[in-house]
Short mmCIF file of C-alpha atoms and ligand atoms in Angstrom, two decimals:
data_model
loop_
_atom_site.label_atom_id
_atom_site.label_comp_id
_atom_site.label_asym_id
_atom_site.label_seq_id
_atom_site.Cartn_x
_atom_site.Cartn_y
_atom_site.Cartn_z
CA UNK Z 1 4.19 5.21 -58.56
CA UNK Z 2 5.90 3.44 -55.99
CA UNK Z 3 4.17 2.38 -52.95
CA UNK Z 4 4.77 4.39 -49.33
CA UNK Z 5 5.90 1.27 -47.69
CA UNK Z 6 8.33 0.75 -50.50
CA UNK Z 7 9.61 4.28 -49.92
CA UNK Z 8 10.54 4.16 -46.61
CA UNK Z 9 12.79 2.28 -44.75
CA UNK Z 10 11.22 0.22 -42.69
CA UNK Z 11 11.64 -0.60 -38.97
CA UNK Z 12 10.81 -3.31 -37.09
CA UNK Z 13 11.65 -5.86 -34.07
CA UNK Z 14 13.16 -9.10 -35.88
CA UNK Z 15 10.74 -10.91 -33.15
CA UNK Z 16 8.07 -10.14 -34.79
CA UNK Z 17 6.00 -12.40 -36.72
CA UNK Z 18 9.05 -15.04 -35.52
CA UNK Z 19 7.77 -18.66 -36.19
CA UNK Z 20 8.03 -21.25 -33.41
CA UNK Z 21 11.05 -23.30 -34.83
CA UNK Z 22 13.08 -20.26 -35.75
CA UNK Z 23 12.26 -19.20 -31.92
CA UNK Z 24 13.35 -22.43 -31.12
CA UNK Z 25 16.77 -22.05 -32.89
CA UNK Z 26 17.97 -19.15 -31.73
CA UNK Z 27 17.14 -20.09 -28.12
CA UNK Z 28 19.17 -23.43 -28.26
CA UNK Z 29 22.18 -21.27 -30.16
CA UNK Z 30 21.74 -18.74 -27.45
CA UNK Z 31 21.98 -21.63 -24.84
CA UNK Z 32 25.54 -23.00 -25.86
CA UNK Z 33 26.56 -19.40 -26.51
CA UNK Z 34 25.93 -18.80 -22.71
CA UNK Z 35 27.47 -21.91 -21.66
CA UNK Z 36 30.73 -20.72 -23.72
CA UNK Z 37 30.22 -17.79 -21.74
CA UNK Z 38 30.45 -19.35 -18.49
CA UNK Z 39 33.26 -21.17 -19.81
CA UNK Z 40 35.86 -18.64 -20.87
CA UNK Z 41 35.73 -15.16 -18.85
CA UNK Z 42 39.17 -14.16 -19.86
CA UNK Z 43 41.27 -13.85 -23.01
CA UNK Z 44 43.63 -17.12 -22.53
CA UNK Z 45 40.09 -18.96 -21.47
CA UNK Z 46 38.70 -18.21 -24.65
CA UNK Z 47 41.30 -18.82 -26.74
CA UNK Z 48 41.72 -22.44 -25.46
CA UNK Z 49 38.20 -23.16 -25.34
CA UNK Z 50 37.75 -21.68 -28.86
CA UNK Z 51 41.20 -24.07 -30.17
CA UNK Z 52 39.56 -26.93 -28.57
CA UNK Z 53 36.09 -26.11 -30.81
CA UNK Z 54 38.52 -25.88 -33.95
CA UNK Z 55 40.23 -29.04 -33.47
CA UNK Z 56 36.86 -30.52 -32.64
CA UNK Z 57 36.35 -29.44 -36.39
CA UNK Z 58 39.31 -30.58 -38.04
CA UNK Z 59 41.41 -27.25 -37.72
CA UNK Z 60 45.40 -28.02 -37.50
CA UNK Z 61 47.83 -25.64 -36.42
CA UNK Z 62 49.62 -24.19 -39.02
CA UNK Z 63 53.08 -25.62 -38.31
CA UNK Z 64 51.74 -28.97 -38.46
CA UNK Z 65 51.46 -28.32 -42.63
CA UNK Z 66 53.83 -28.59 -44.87
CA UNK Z 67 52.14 -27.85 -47.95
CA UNK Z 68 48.84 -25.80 -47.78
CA UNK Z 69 45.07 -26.33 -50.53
CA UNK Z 70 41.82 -25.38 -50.92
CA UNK Z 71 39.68 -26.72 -47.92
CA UNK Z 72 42.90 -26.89 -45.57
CA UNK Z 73 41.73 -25.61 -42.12
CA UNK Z 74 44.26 -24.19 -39.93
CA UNK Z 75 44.64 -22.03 -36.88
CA UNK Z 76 47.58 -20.16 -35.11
CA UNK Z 77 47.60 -19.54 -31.49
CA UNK Z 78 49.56 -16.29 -30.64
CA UNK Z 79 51.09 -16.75 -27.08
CA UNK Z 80 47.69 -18.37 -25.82
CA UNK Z 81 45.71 -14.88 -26.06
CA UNK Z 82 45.16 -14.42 -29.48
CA UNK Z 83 44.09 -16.67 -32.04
CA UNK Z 84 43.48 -16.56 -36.46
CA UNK Z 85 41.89 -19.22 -37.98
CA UNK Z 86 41.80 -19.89 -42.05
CA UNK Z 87 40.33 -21.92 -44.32
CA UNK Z 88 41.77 -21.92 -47.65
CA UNK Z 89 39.45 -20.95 -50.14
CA UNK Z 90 39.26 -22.28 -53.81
CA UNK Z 91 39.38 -19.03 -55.76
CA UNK Z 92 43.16 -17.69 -56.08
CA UNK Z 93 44.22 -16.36 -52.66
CA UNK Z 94 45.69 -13.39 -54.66
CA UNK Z 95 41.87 -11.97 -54.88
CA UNK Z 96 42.05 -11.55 -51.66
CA UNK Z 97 40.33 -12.88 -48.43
CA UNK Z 98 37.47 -12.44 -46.70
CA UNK Z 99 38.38 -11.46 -42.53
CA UNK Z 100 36.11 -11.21 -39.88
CA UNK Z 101 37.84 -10.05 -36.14
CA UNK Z 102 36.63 -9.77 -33.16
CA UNK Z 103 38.33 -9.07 -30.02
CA UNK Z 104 38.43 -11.57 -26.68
CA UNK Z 105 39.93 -8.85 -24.27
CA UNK Z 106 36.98 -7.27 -22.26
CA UNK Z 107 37.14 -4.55 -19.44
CA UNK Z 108 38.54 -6.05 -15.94
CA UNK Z 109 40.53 -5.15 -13.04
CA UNK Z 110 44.32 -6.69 -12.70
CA UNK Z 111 46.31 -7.57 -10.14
CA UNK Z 112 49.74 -5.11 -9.61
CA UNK Z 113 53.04 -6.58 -9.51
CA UNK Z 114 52.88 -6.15 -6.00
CA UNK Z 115 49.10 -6.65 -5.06
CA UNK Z 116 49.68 -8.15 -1.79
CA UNK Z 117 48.93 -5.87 1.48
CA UNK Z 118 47.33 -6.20 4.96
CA UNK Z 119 45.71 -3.25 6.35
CA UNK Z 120 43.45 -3.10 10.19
CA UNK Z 121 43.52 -6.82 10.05
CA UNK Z 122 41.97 -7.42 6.84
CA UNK Z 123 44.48 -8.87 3.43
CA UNK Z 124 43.89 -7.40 -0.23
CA UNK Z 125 44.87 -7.50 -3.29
CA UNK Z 126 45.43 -3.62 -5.24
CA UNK Z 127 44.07 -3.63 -8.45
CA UNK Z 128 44.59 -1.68 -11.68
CA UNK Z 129 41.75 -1.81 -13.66
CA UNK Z 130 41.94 -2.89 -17.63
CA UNK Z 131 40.35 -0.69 -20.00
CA UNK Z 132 37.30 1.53 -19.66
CA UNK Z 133 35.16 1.15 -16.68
CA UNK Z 134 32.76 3.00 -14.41
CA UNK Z 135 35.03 2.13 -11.02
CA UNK Z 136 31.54 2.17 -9.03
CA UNK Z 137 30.25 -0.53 -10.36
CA UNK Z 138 33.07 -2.76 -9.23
CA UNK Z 139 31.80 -2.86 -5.67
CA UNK Z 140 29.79 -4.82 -3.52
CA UNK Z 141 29.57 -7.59 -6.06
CA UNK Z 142 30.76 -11.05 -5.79
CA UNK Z 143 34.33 -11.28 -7.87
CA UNK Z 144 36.40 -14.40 -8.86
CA UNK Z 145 40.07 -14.51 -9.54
CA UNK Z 146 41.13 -15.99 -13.14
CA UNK Z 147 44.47 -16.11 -14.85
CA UNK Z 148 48.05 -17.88 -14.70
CA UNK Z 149 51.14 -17.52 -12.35
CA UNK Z 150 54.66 -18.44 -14.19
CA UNK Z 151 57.74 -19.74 -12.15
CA UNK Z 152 60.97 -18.40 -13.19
CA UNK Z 153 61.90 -22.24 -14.43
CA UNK Z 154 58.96 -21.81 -16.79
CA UNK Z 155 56.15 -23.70 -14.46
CA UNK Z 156 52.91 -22.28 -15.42
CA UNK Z 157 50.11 -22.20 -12.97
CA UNK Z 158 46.30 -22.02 -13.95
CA UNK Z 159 44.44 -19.94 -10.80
CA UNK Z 160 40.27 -19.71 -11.25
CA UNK Z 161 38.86 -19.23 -8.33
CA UNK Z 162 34.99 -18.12 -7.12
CA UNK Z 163 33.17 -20.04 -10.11
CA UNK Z 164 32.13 -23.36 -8.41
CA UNK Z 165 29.45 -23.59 -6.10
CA UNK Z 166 32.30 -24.74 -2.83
CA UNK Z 167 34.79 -22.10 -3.81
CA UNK Z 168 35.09 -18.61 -1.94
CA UNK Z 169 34.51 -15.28 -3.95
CA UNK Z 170 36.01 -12.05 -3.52
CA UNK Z 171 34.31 -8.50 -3.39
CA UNK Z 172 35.64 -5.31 -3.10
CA UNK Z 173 33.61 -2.88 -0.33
CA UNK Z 174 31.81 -0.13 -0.14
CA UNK Z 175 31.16 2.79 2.23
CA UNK Z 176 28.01 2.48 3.95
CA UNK Z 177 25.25 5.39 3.48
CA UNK Z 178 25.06 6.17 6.89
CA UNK Z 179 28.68 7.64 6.33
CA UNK Z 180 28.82 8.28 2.70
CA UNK Z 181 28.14 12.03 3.26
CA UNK Z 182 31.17 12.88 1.59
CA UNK Z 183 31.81 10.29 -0.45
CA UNK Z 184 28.18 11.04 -2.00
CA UNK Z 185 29.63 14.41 -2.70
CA UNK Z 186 32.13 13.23 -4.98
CA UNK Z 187 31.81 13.05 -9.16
CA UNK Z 188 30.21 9.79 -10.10
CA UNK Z 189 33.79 9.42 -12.03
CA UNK Z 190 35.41 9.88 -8.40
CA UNK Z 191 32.63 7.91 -6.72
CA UNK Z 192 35.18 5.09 -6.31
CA UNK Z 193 38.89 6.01 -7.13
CA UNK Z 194 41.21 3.55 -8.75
CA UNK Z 195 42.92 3.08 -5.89
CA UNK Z 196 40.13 2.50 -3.72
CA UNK Z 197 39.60 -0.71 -5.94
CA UNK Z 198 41.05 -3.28 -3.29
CA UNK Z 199 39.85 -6.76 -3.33
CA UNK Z 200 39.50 -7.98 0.26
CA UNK Z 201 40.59 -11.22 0.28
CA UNK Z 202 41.35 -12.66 3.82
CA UNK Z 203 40.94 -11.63 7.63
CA UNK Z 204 42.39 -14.60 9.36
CA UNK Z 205 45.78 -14.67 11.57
CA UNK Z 206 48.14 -17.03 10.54
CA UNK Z 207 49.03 -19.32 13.88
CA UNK Z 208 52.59 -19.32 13.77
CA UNK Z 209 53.60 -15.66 13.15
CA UNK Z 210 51.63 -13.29 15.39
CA UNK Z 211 51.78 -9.61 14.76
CA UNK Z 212 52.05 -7.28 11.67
CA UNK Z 213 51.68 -8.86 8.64
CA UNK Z 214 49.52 -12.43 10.02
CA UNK Z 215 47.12 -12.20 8.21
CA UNK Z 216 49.02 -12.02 5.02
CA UNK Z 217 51.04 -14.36 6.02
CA UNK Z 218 48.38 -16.46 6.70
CA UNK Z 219 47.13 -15.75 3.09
CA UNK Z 220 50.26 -16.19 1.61
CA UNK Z 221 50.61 -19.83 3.26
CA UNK Z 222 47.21 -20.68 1.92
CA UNK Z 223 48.45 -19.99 -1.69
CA UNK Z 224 51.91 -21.65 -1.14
CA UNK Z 225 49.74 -25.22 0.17
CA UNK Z 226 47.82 -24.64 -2.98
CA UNK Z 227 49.79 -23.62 -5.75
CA UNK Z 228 53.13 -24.02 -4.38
CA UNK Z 229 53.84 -20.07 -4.22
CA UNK Z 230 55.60 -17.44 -2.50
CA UNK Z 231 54.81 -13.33 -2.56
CA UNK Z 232 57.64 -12.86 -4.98
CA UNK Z 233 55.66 -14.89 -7.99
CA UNK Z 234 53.03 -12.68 -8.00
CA UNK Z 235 55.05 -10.40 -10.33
CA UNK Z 236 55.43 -13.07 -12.93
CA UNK Z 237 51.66 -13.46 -13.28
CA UNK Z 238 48.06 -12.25 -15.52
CA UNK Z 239 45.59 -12.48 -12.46
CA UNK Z 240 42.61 -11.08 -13.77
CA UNK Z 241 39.55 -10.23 -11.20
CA UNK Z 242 35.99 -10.71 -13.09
CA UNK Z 243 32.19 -11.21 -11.95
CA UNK Z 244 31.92 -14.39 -10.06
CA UNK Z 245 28.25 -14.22 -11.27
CA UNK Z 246 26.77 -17.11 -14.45
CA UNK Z 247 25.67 -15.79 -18.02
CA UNK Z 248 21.95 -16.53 -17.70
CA UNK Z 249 19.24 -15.85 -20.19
CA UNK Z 250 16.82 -12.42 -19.13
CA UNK Z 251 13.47 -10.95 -19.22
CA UNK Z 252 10.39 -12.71 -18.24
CA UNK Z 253 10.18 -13.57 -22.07
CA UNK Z 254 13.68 -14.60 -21.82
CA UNK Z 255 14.34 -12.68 -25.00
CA UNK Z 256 17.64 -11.27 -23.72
CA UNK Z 257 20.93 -12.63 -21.93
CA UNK Z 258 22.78 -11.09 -19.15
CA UNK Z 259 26.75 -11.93 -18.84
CA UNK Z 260 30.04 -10.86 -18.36
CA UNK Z 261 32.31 -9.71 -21.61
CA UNK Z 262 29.80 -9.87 -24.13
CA UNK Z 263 31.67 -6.88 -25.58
CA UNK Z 264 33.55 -8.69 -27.37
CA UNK Z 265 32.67 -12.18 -26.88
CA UNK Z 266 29.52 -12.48 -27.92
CA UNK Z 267 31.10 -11.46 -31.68
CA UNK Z 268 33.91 -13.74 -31.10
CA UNK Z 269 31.13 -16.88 -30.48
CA UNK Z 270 29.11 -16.05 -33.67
CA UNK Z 271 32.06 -15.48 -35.70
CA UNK Z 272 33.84 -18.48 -34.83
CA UNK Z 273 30.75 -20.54 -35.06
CA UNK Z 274 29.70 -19.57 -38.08
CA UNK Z 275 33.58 -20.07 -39.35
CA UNK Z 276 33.24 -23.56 -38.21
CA UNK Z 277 30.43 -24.24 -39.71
CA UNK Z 278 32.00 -23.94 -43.29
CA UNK Z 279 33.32 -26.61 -45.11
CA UNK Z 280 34.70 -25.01 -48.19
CA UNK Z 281 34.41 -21.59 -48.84
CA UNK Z 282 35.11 -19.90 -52.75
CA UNK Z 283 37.34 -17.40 -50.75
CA UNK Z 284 40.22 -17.65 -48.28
CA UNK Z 285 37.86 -17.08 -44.76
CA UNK Z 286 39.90 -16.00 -42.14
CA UNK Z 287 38.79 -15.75 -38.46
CA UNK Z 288 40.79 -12.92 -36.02
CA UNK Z 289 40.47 -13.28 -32.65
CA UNK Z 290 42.44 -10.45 -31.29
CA UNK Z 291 43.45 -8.92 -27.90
CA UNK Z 292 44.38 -6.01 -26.25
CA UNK Z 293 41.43 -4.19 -27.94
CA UNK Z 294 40.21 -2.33 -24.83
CA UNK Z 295 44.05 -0.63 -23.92
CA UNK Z 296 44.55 0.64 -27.74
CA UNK Z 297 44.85 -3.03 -29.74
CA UNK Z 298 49.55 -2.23 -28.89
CA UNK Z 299 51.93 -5.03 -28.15
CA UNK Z 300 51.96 -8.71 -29.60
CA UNK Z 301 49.11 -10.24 -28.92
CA UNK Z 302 47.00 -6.52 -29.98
CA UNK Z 303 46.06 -5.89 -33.68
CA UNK Z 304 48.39 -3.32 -34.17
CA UNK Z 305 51.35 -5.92 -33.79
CA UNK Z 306 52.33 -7.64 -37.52
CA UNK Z 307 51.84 -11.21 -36.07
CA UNK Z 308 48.67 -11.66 -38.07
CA UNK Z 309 50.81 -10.46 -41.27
CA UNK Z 310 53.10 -13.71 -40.43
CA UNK Z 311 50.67 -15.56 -40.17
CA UNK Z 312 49.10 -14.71 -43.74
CA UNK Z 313 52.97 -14.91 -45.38
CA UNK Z 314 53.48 -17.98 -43.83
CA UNK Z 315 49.88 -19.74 -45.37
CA UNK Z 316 51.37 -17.51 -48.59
CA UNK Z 317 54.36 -20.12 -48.17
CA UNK Z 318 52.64 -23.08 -47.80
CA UNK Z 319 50.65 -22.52 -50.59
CA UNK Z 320 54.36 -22.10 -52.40
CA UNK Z 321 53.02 -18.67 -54.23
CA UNK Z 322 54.09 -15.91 -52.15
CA UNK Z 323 56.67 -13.68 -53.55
CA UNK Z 324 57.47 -10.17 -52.77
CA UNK Z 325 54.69 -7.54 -51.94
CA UNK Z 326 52.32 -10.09 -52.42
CA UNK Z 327 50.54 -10.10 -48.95
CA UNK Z 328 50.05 -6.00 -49.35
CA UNK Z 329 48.18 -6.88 -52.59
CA UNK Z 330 46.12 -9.51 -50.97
CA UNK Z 331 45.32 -6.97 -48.47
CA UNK Z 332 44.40 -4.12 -51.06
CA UNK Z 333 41.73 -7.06 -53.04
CA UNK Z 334 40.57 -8.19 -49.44
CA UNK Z 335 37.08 -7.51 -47.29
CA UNK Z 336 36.31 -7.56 -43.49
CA UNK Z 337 33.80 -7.38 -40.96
CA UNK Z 338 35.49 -5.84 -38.09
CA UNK Z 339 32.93 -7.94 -35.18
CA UNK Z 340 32.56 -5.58 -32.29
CA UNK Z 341 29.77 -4.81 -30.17
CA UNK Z 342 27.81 -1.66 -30.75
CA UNK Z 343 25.85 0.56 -27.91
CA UNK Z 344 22.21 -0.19 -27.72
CA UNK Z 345 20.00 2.60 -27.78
CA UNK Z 346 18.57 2.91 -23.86
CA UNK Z 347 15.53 5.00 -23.43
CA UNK Z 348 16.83 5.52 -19.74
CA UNK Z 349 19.30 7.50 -21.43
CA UNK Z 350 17.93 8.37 -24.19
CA UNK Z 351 20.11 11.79 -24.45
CA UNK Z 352 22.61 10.51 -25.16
CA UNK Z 353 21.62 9.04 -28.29
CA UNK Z 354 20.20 10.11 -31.21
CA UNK Z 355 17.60 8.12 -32.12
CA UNK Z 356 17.41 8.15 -35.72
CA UNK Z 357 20.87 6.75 -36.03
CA UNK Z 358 21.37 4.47 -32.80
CA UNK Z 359 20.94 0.56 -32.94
CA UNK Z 360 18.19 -0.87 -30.83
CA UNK Z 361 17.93 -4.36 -29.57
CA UNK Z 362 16.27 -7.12 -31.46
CA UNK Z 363 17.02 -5.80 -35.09
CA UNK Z 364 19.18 -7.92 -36.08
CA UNK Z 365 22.60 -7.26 -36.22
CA UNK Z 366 24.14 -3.77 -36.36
CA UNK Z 367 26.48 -1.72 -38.69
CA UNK Z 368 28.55 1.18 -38.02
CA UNK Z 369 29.80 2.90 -41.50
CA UNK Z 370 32.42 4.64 -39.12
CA UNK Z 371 33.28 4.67 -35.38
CA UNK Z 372 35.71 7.54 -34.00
CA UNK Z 373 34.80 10.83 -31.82
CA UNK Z 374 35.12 14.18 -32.71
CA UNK Z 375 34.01 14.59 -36.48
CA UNK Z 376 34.88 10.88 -36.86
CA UNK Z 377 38.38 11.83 -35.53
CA UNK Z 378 40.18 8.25 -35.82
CA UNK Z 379 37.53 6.38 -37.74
CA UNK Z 380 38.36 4.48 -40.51
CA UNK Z 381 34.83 5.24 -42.42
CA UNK Z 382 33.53 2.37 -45.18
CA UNK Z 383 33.75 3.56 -48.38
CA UNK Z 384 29.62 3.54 -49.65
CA UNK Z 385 31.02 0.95 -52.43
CA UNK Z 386 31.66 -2.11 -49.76
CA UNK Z 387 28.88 -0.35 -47.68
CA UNK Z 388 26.89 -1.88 -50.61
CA UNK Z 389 27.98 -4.95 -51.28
CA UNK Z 390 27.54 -5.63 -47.72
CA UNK Z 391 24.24 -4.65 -47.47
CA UNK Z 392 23.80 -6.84 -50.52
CA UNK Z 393 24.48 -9.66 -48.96
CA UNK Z 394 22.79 -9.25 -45.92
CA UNK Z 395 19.78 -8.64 -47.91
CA UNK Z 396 20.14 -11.51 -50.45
CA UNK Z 397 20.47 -14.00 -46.90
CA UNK Z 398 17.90 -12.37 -45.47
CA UNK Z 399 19.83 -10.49 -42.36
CA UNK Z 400 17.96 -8.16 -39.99
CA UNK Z 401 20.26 -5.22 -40.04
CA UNK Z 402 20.31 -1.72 -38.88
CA UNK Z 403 22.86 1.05 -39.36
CA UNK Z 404 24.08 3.09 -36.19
CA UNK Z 405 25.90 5.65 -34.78
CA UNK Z 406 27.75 5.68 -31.38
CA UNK Z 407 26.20 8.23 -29.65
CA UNK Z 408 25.08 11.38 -30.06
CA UNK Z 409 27.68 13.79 -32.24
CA UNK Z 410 30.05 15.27 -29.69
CA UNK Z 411 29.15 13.73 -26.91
CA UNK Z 412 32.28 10.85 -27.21
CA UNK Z 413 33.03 7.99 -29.13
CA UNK Z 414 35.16 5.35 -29.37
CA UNK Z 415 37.15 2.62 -31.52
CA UNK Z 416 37.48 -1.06 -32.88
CA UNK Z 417 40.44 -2.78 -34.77
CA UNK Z 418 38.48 -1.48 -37.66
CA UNK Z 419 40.88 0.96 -38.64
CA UNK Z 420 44.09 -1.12 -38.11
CA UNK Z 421 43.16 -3.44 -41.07
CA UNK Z 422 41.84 -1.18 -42.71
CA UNK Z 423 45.58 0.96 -42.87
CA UNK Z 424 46.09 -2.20 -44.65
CA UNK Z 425 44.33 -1.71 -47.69
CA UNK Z 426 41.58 -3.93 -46.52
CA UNK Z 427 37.90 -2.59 -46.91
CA UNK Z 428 36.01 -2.98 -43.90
CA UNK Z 429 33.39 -2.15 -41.79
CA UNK Z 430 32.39 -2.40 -37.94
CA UNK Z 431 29.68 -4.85 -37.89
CA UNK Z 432 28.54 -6.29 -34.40
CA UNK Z 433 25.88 -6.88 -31.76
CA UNK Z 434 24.09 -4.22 -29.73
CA UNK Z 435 24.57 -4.01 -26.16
CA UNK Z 436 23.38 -2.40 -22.93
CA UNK Z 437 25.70 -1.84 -20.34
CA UNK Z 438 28.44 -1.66 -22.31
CA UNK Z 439 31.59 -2.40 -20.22
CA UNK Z 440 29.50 -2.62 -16.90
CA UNK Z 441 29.97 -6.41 -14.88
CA UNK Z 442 26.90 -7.34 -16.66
CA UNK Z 443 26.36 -6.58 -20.24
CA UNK Z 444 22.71 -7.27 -21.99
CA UNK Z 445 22.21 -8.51 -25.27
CA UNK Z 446 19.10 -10.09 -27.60
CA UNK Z 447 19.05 -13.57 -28.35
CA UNK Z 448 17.64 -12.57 -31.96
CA UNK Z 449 20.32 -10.11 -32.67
CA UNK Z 450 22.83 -12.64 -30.93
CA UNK Z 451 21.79 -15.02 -33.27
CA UNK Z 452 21.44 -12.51 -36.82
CA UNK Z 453 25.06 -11.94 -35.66
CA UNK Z 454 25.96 -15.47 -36.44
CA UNK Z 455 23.65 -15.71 -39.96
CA UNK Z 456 25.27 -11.97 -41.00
CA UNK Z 457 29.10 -13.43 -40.63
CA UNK Z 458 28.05 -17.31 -42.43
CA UNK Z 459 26.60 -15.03 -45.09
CA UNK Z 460 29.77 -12.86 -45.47
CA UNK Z 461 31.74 -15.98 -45.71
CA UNK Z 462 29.66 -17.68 -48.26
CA UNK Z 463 29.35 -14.64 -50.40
MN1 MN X 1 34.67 -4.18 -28.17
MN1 MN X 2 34.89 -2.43 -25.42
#
């Protein structure tokens, strides 16, 4: 008969019974993971920082190839805000390829066209928040100001401002309690409206126009001195607001780490590590690093836009095989990890969870079979085939991996890009990191699962 312990799945923290250098490990890969962190808060930042860690390795861009073989590492970079990386495997491409995607988009406010506005002496910037937030939390925390202005003659200008120590930050305020009677009152959706979100950003006359509008002007002047400006460029421009505040590592144990965007850039670090890490692979491993994934994955640089189909024909080229129909066979033999973060079961909330089927920190990294709301409304669902071989992989490398739910049933949901490659032909299945906080300024993960995260995708790749 087979023993109890055999029986039953078993459950544990992956810290446990951790030896010192493995400890050791995945705090120093946890270390440069938060300094990428600190590094690239937006979509653009992490696309350059993660091209300049691909050169760094010997990636090319594509159209620097004429020809394309096995152990050929290239990259394109789609309008500096997406990004897919390849290495040509040595097995026949027409097998199919092995994809892992992640997304580098992660919940923000924007600036409108026309953010620019003094009101009772005090200039701000309106905002229209990016993707799904709770408004609240937006206020009375310091916020820095990251993204790019474009001059009609092409002139691109790089703005990041509130991250050194000698710059200003920006915050946007709140109501004090002594008057937030009615405000208190309100839904917690309705604590703080959208358009309440106004990022107060200068109270200063300007000396040589008194009246309505100084102050503006004043800040408008600042920003021409600087960047060469005038109010009419700010509709040409991506300025996105973040938290001003570091990635730093949390607990008294320092077993977890705090940060901005981990959702999803804690999947695109691991994945593009561990993609970097390879030298030549049996299969074609391809690295997505997508955008637009919190607004519905639409337009170019999303994963519902065929860029990353061109990008595929054109390696299909340059490996002189492709012919017609070939890439929707590749796509029909092919396997993915869709990398996206996963809720984190929180006992403070424990409701809405249920707990048999939630993913909790520190075990390892965690799978969703399907993601979707309403009876899996939208979900792409892993057929229990790949759901398998996946798990056979993990296991044969050892992986700490759990298998999750979002949520209890009925209570919402969500999506990844999951399902978009999937309509493909593509078998695939959401496989990311747990978080707490999800979406909130300040997003917790575990350095353990941070770091499973990064062994799960080198092992999907090496399969
Ligand atoms: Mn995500
Ligand atoms: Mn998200």
């Amino acid at each position: 008969m087979t023993e109890p312990e055999k029986l039953l799945k078993e459950s544990k923290t992956g810290w446990e019974g951790i030896k010192k250098e493995q400890k050791e490990e995945i705090f120093s890969y946890c270390a440069n993971y938060m300094e990428f962190l600190n590094k690239a808060k937006t979509e653009r930042e992490i696309i350059k920082n993660a091209k300049e860690l691909a050169v760094q390795k010997g990636f090319k861009n594509i159209n620097e190839y004429d020809t394309l073989k096995a152990g050929d590492k290239v990259y394109y970079n789609n309008r500096n805000k997406s990004m897919y990386l390849a290495i040509i495997g040595q097995e026949n491409i027409e097998k199919g390829i092995h994809i892992i995607g992640s997304h580098a988009d992660s919940p923000r406010l924007d600036l409108k066209p026309n953010p620019l506005y003094e009101d009772s002496g005090y200039a701000y910037f309106k905002t229209h928040y990016y993707g799904g937030i709770k408004k609240y939390q937006w206020t009375a925390i310091p916020l820095a100001i990251h993204g790019i202005i474009v001059k009609p003659n092409g002139e691109k200008i790089e703005v990041v401002i509130g991250e050194e120590e000698t710059d200003p930050i920006f915050t946007i305020t709140d109501l004090l309690p002594h008057l937030a009677t009615e405000q208190m009152e309100r839904k917690l959706k309705e604590g703080i409206k959208g358009e309440e979100l106004n990022l107060l950003i200068g109270s200063m006359p300007c000396e040589s126009k008194k009246g309505v509008d100084s102050v503006k002007c004043n800040i408008m002047s600042i920003l021409n001195e600087k960047y060469g400006i005038t109010e009419m460029d700010f509709v040409s421009s991506e300025l996105e607001i973040v938290p001003a505040f570091r990635t730093r590592s949390m607990g008294l144990d320092n077993s977890m780490i705090a940060g901005y965007g981990q959702d999803d850039k804690v999947c695109v670090y691991t994945s593009l590590t561990a993609l970097l890490a390879i030298e030549q692979p049996k299969t074609t491993a391809v690295c997505i690093i997508s955008d637009k994934e919190e607004i519905g994955s639409m337009g170019n640089t999303g994963m519902e836009s065929h860029v990353f189909d061109t990008f595929l024909s054109e390696i299909l080229n340059k490996l002189g095989i492709n012919r017609p129909n070939l890439i929707d066979k590749i796509f029909c033999n092919s396997k993915m990890l869709s990398a996206d973060v996963d809720a984190g079961y929180d006992p403070i909330y424990a409701s809405a969870y249920e707990k048999n089927n939630a993913g909790f920190l520190g075990k390892g990294i965690g799978l969703n079979k399907y993601t979707g709301a309403r009876g899996k409304t939208g979900a792409s669902d892993a057929n229990a085939e790949f759901v398998a071989e996946i798990r056979n992989i993990f296991e044969t490398a050892n992986i700490s991996y759990e298998f999750a739910e979002l949520g209890r049933v009925d209570l919402g949901g969500g999506g990844t890009i999951a399902y978009i490659l999937a309509n493909k032909g593509i078998d695939v299945i959401d496989c990311g990191v747990p978080v707490l906080s999800m979406h909130a300024p300040y997003e917790v993960t575990s350095k353990f699962d941070v770091y499973e995260a990064y062994r799960a995708y080198s092992a999907f790749w090496k399969a």
